[in-house]
XYZ file of C-alpha atoms in Angstrom:
390
model
C 34.858 32.332 13.384
C 31.226 31.237 13.085
C 28.978 31.846 16.079
C 26.767 28.971 17.201
C 23.380 29.782 18.772
C 21.733 27.112 20.885
C 18.026 26.799 20.053
C 15.776 26.468 23.107
C 13.400 23.548 23.101
C 9.635 23.858 23.487
C 9.869 22.367 26.987
C 12.444 24.977 28.031
C 10.109 27.733 26.887
C 7.048 26.276 28.623
C 8.576 25.396 32.010
C 9.086 29.037 33.142
C 5.327 29.558 32.811
C 4.816 27.014 35.617
C 7.606 28.400 37.832
C 6.292 29.438 41.219
C 3.119 27.321 41.064
C 2.069 26.016 44.478
C 2.464 22.256 44.145
C 0.520 21.230 47.308
C -2.419 23.307 46.084
C -2.261 21.731 42.626
C -2.062 18.244 44.135
C -5.191 18.752 46.270
C -7.089 20.206 43.300
C -6.124 17.168 41.208
C -7.437 14.842 43.938
C -10.746 16.719 44.022
C -11.107 16.754 40.235
C -10.377 13.015 40.164
C -13.099 12.395 42.770
C -15.429 14.650 40.765
C -14.878 12.732 37.538
C -15.461 9.379 39.253
C -18.653 10.628 40.928
C -19.931 12.221 37.696
C -19.302 9.083 35.643
C -21.373 7.014 38.037
C -24.162 9.545 38.550
C -24.341 10.836 34.979
C -23.180 8.086 32.614
C -26.801 7.600 31.511
C -27.608 11.297 31.740
C -26.797 12.455 28.222
C -23.299 13.898 27.823
C -22.923 15.054 31.424
C -19.656 13.196 32.069
C -17.989 14.425 28.864
C -19.254 17.954 29.440
C -18.017 17.851 33.032
C -14.547 16.898 31.824
C -14.666 19.700 29.241
C -15.670 22.205 31.920
C -12.733 21.077 34.043
C -10.336 21.633 31.126
C -11.763 25.122 30.584
C -11.380 25.887 34.296
C -7.797 24.563 34.215
C -6.977 26.807 31.262
C -8.423 29.820 33.079
C -6.410 28.902 36.173
C -3.187 28.744 34.134
C -3.818 32.044 32.308
C -4.845 34.011 35.415
C -1.874 32.621 37.363
C 0.458 34.368 34.870
C -1.006 37.765 35.803
C 0.621 39.515 38.810
C -1.762 40.416 41.667
C -1.143 44.146 41.034
C -2.585 43.824 37.538
C -5.494 41.735 38.779
C -6.246 44.542 41.239
C -6.694 46.938 38.286
C -9.787 44.944 37.216
C -11.515 45.328 40.608
C -13.497 48.525 40.028
C -14.496 47.865 36.365
C -15.564 44.282 37.123
C -17.587 45.312 40.177
C -19.232 48.204 38.310
C -20.087 45.956 35.357
C -21.503 43.293 37.684
C -23.764 45.735 39.531
C -24.891 47.324 36.231
C -25.827 43.889 34.900
C -27.730 43.086 38.107
C -29.717 46.299 37.613
C -30.381 45.223 34.016
C -31.675 41.886 35.320
C -34.011 43.714 37.717
C -35.342 45.924 34.893
C -35.632 43.563 31.935
C -34.179 40.211 32.957
C -35.291 36.768 31.807
C -37.530 34.821 34.187
C -37.271 31.039 34.516
C -39.079 28.891 37.095
C -40.239 31.979 38.971
C -36.779 33.560 39.285
C -35.503 36.562 37.320
C -31.746 35.886 37.228
C -30.643 36.099 33.592
C -30.159 38.812 30.971
C -29.770 38.500 27.194
C -26.743 40.356 25.805
C -26.569 38.400 22.574
C -25.863 35.459 24.841
C -27.831 34.691 27.993
C -25.718 35.224 31.133
C -26.292 35.122 34.890
C -24.613 38.302 36.238
C -24.747 37.184 39.875
C -21.979 34.665 39.104
C -19.623 37.563 38.270
C -20.049 38.993 41.774
C -18.680 35.837 43.420
C -15.228 37.046 42.335
C -15.875 40.753 41.675
C -17.147 41.372 45.227
C -14.061 40.194 47.170
C -11.861 41.724 44.462
C -13.510 45.128 44.977
C -13.296 45.005 48.765
C -9.662 43.869 48.673
C -8.921 46.852 46.384
C -10.802 49.164 48.768
C -8.785 48.117 51.822
C -5.496 48.067 49.889
C -6.019 51.745 49.007
C -6.566 52.539 52.694
C -3.728 50.464 54.116
C -2.273 52.075 57.227
C -5.064 54.638 57.592
C -8.170 52.554 58.197
C -11.058 54.257 59.996
C -14.430 52.875 61.174
C -16.132 54.678 58.280
C -14.051 52.631 55.822
C -15.681 49.445 57.164
C -19.112 51.105 56.871
C -18.376 51.971 53.221
C -17.215 48.389 52.611
C -20.480 47.134 54.085
C -22.413 49.386 51.700
C -20.412 48.099 48.716
C -21.329 44.571 49.812
C -24.996 45.296 50.551
C -25.840 46.600 47.052
C -25.146 43.416 45.021
C -26.319 41.089 47.811
C -29.648 42.942 47.965
C -30.069 42.844 44.178
C -29.301 39.103 44.056
C -31.716 38.302 46.898
C -34.433 40.240 45.049
C -34.170 37.925 41.986
C -34.592 35.770 44.230
C -31.400 33.675 44.527
C -30.639 32.862 48.142
C -27.774 30.456 47.361
C -25.714 32.878 45.265
C -26.445 35.781 47.618
C -25.060 33.704 50.522
C -21.881 32.947 48.558
C -21.359 36.618 47.624
C -22.098 37.692 51.207
C -19.656 35.138 52.642
C -16.898 36.208 50.232
C -17.393 39.889 51.069
C -17.604 39.363 54.826
C -14.395 37.310 54.680
C -12.507 40.272 53.201
C -13.960 42.688 55.759
C -13.032 40.333 58.620
C -9.503 39.690 57.356
C -9.025 43.458 56.887
C -9.154 43.854 60.656
C -12.790 44.103 61.747
C -12.910 43.990 65.548
C -14.221 40.862 67.281
C -16.413 43.198 69.352
C -18.384 43.904 66.177
C -18.339 40.292 64.954
C -19.581 38.484 68.071
C -22.939 40.287 68.668
C -24.420 39.379 65.227
C -23.160 35.796 65.624
C -24.753 35.500 69.084
C -28.013 37.075 67.876
C -28.049 34.711 64.884
C -27.564 31.715 67.150
C -30.399 32.853 69.412
C -32.626 33.437 66.375
C -31.975 29.926 65.046
C -32.678 28.410 68.473
C -35.988 30.314 68.707
C -37.050 29.206 65.200
C -36.342 25.549 66.092
C -38.169 25.882 69.427
C -41.268 27.562 67.977
C -41.278 25.603 64.694
C -44.838 24.199 65.100
C -46.288 27.709 65.473
C -44.053 29.451 62.914
C -44.587 26.809 60.230
C -48.315 26.395 60.741
C -50.552 26.811 57.699
C -51.328 30.442 56.927
C -48.382 31.914 58.838
C -46.198 34.192 56.680
C -42.745 35.441 57.668
C -41.667 38.998 56.848
C -38.641 39.674 54.582
C -38.375 36.091 53.230
C -40.161 34.883 50.083
C -42.708 32.082 50.485
C -40.424 29.483 48.897
C -37.583 30.467 51.268
C -39.897 30.090 54.279
C -41.007 26.687 52.986
C -37.382 25.548 52.631
C -36.634 26.414 56.264
C -39.835 24.750 57.510
C -39.104 21.684 55.380
C -35.579 21.508 56.856
C -37.008 21.557 60.393
C -39.526 18.819 59.570
C -39.105 17.124 56.148
C -41.967 14.722 56.932
C -44.486 17.600 56.671
C -44.484 17.036 52.892
C -42.503 13.823 52.197
C -43.531 13.564 48.529
C -43.253 17.286 47.816
C -40.994 19.885 49.432
C -39.378 17.370 51.793
C -38.614 14.781 49.103
C -35.115 16.145 48.302
C -33.907 16.166 51.905
C -35.419 12.778 52.803
C -33.926 11.010 49.775
C -30.560 12.668 50.337
C -30.429 11.470 53.953
C -31.521 7.954 52.936
C -28.748 7.765 50.327
C -26.075 9.045 52.720
C -27.171 6.698 55.496
C -27.412 3.655 53.235
C -23.788 4.092 52.182
C -22.601 2.909 55.588
C -18.879 2.816 56.308
C -17.450 1.866 52.912
C -20.413 2.419 50.571
C -22.256 0.165 48.163
C -19.507 0.349 45.564
C -18.822 2.244 42.351
C -21.893 2.291 40.034
C -23.843 0.247 42.602
C -25.901 2.957 44.314
C -29.551 1.908 44.211
C -30.970 5.261 45.359
C -28.905 6.953 42.653
C -29.528 4.662 39.702
C -33.189 4.050 40.468
C -33.497 7.852 40.290
C -34.743 8.467 43.806
C -32.134 11.213 44.265
C -33.254 14.414 42.523
C -30.629 16.539 40.724
C -28.128 13.733 41.210
C -25.502 15.266 38.891
C -25.745 18.823 40.227
C -26.774 19.985 43.705
C -27.323 16.499 45.186
C -24.314 14.687 43.760
C -22.848 14.444 47.274
C -25.722 12.104 48.197
C -24.937 9.873 45.196
C -21.215 9.921 46.070
C -21.947 9.101 49.733
C -24.140 6.139 48.818
C -21.426 4.522 46.691
C -18.312 5.399 48.748
C -19.723 5.646 52.268
C -18.204 7.370 55.266
C -14.672 6.555 54.074
C -15.244 8.363 50.786
C -16.852 11.302 52.584
C -13.872 11.645 54.913
C -11.536 11.621 51.912
C -13.541 14.411 50.286
C -13.770 16.466 53.496
C -10.028 16.118 54.168
C -9.279 17.264 50.608
C -11.437 20.365 51.052
C -9.846 21.103 54.423
C -6.377 20.808 52.871
C -7.428 23.118 50.019
C -8.715 25.732 52.488
C -5.665 25.362 54.740
C -3.306 25.787 51.783
C -5.232 28.833 50.598
C -5.017 30.457 54.030
C -1.287 29.643 54.205
C -0.804 31.408 50.850
C -2.798 34.364 52.216
C -0.569 34.610 55.288
C 2.559 34.688 53.126
C 1.276 37.194 50.542
C 3.521 40.224 49.949
C 0.683 42.795 49.753
C -2.505 43.467 51.686
C -4.517 42.969 48.497
C -2.968 39.531 48.008
C -3.655 38.539 51.624
C -7.273 39.639 51.520
C -7.996 38.125 48.116
C -6.348 34.773 48.901
C -8.157 34.605 52.248
C -11.503 35.381 50.612
C -10.988 32.768 47.885
C -10.204 30.156 50.542
C -13.426 30.999 52.369
C -15.375 30.790 49.092
C -14.340 27.130 48.808
C -15.284 26.573 52.465
C -18.735 28.125 51.938
C -19.391 26.124 48.756
C -18.459 22.795 50.381
C -20.071 23.443 53.774
C -23.395 24.678 52.380
C -23.678 21.909 49.778
C -22.850 19.068 52.165
C -25.052 20.636 54.834
C -28.132 21.003 52.629
C -27.823 17.471 51.184
C -27.494 15.912 54.648
C -30.413 17.894 56.103
C -28.418 20.331 58.257
C -29.082 23.421 56.116
C -31.958 24.481 53.826
C -31.766 23.512 50.151
C -30.413 26.656 48.433
C -28.918 25.379 45.172
C -25.158 25.584 45.848
C -22.910 23.155 43.885
C -20.124 21.045 45.385
C -16.804 22.349 43.980
C -15.237 20.145 41.266
C -17.869 17.438 41.829
C -21.218 18.968 40.813
C -22.010 19.548 37.154
C -22.123 23.188 36.083
C -20.163 25.185 33.531
C -20.523 28.642 35.088
C -19.618 27.439 38.574
C -16.570 25.581 37.226
C -15.342 28.695 35.401
C -15.762 30.716 38.609
C -13.751 28.135 40.549
C -11.006 28.167 37.903
C -10.808 31.957 38.129
C -10.655 31.814 41.938
C -7.868 29.214 41.866
C -6.000 31.285 39.257
C -6.048 34.306 41.587
C -4.858 32.131 44.478
C -2.031 30.747 42.319
C -1.093 34.277 41.193
C -0.693 35.335 44.833
C 1.402 32.217 45.529
C 3.671 32.911 42.521
C 4.185 36.541 43.579
C 5.154 35.308 47.035
C 7.801 32.976 45.592
C 9.136 35.426 43.031
C 9.713 38.232 45.557
C 12.767 36.579 47.236
C 14.175 35.774 43.773
C 13.931 39.448 42.792
C 15.629 40.480 46.022
C 18.548 38.101 45.377
C 18.869 39.419 41.828
C 19.086 43.015 43.069
C 21.810 42.057 45.556
């Protein structure tokens, strides 16, 4: 009697690769990428190949997301120490013989020119999540001190380049892991209160602190100028304050519903600087108004909420810490970018996720989403394994 073997179709072989994907997370990401493509087409259609390149970067990020999602969190954890060590070594190489552009030494040539600080956006929370996973159930105060030291080394090296924007992102990602690992509120509140008092004092004494000839310790001159410009953009309306003033004009002129797609005068008359990168939120706001901004903000809030929900349901401490940190990375990106464009925060060069142009940033976001999806898949596959064993 001849045996008949049923041949599986290509679809049947591909579908298991998507099993366990978090559909609400994917849906929100698709909404954000759609908004990003629309905004980039309007802001960059006459800006070379920006729109096409932006779409290509999204496809690369999507591929990275899909590949990383196939890797279990336990295997991802194995890359923590090597990736962190390589990132710090490359930062040291930048400090010793890095490439300087526009007054900043941030790149190193390894056959190809790379910016090592971008690696630390993922390597830093990965390393700290590994650190706390290894000490689960036996955490001591010294473990938090060691975690702080692990965080301080790359943040210090990145600030020295100088690159305030990236150092803030790495710091926020690392602090998120330390907080989610169980850092006491008694240790969190004093720095927050002191920071609030410091900000209030800077605002109050702004005329004296920002007077000509006054130099602040610790900060570089350009960082001091950014803070002073934030406090009073009209000090130099055609120079340092130009970015903030034009961004606020564009956002305000959008009104409730915006001027319409491709109809932003501030954008297309080129008053908005860096309209396809750091200041694309101003171009988007001008054309889609408050309604479009609310849509974008709600999408980011849903993305962060879904990420934190995945973190709460993770089956391991490493998964919880990593998913929580990734969620806060998206919060920091969006909050800092929208804040600096609207004149709430200093201009520090942080892109808006999925909307701003930038290949390296898009790859980093794809990797972060892949890790988040890996944690979500592990969470869904654990009950299935338990049923199989029964």
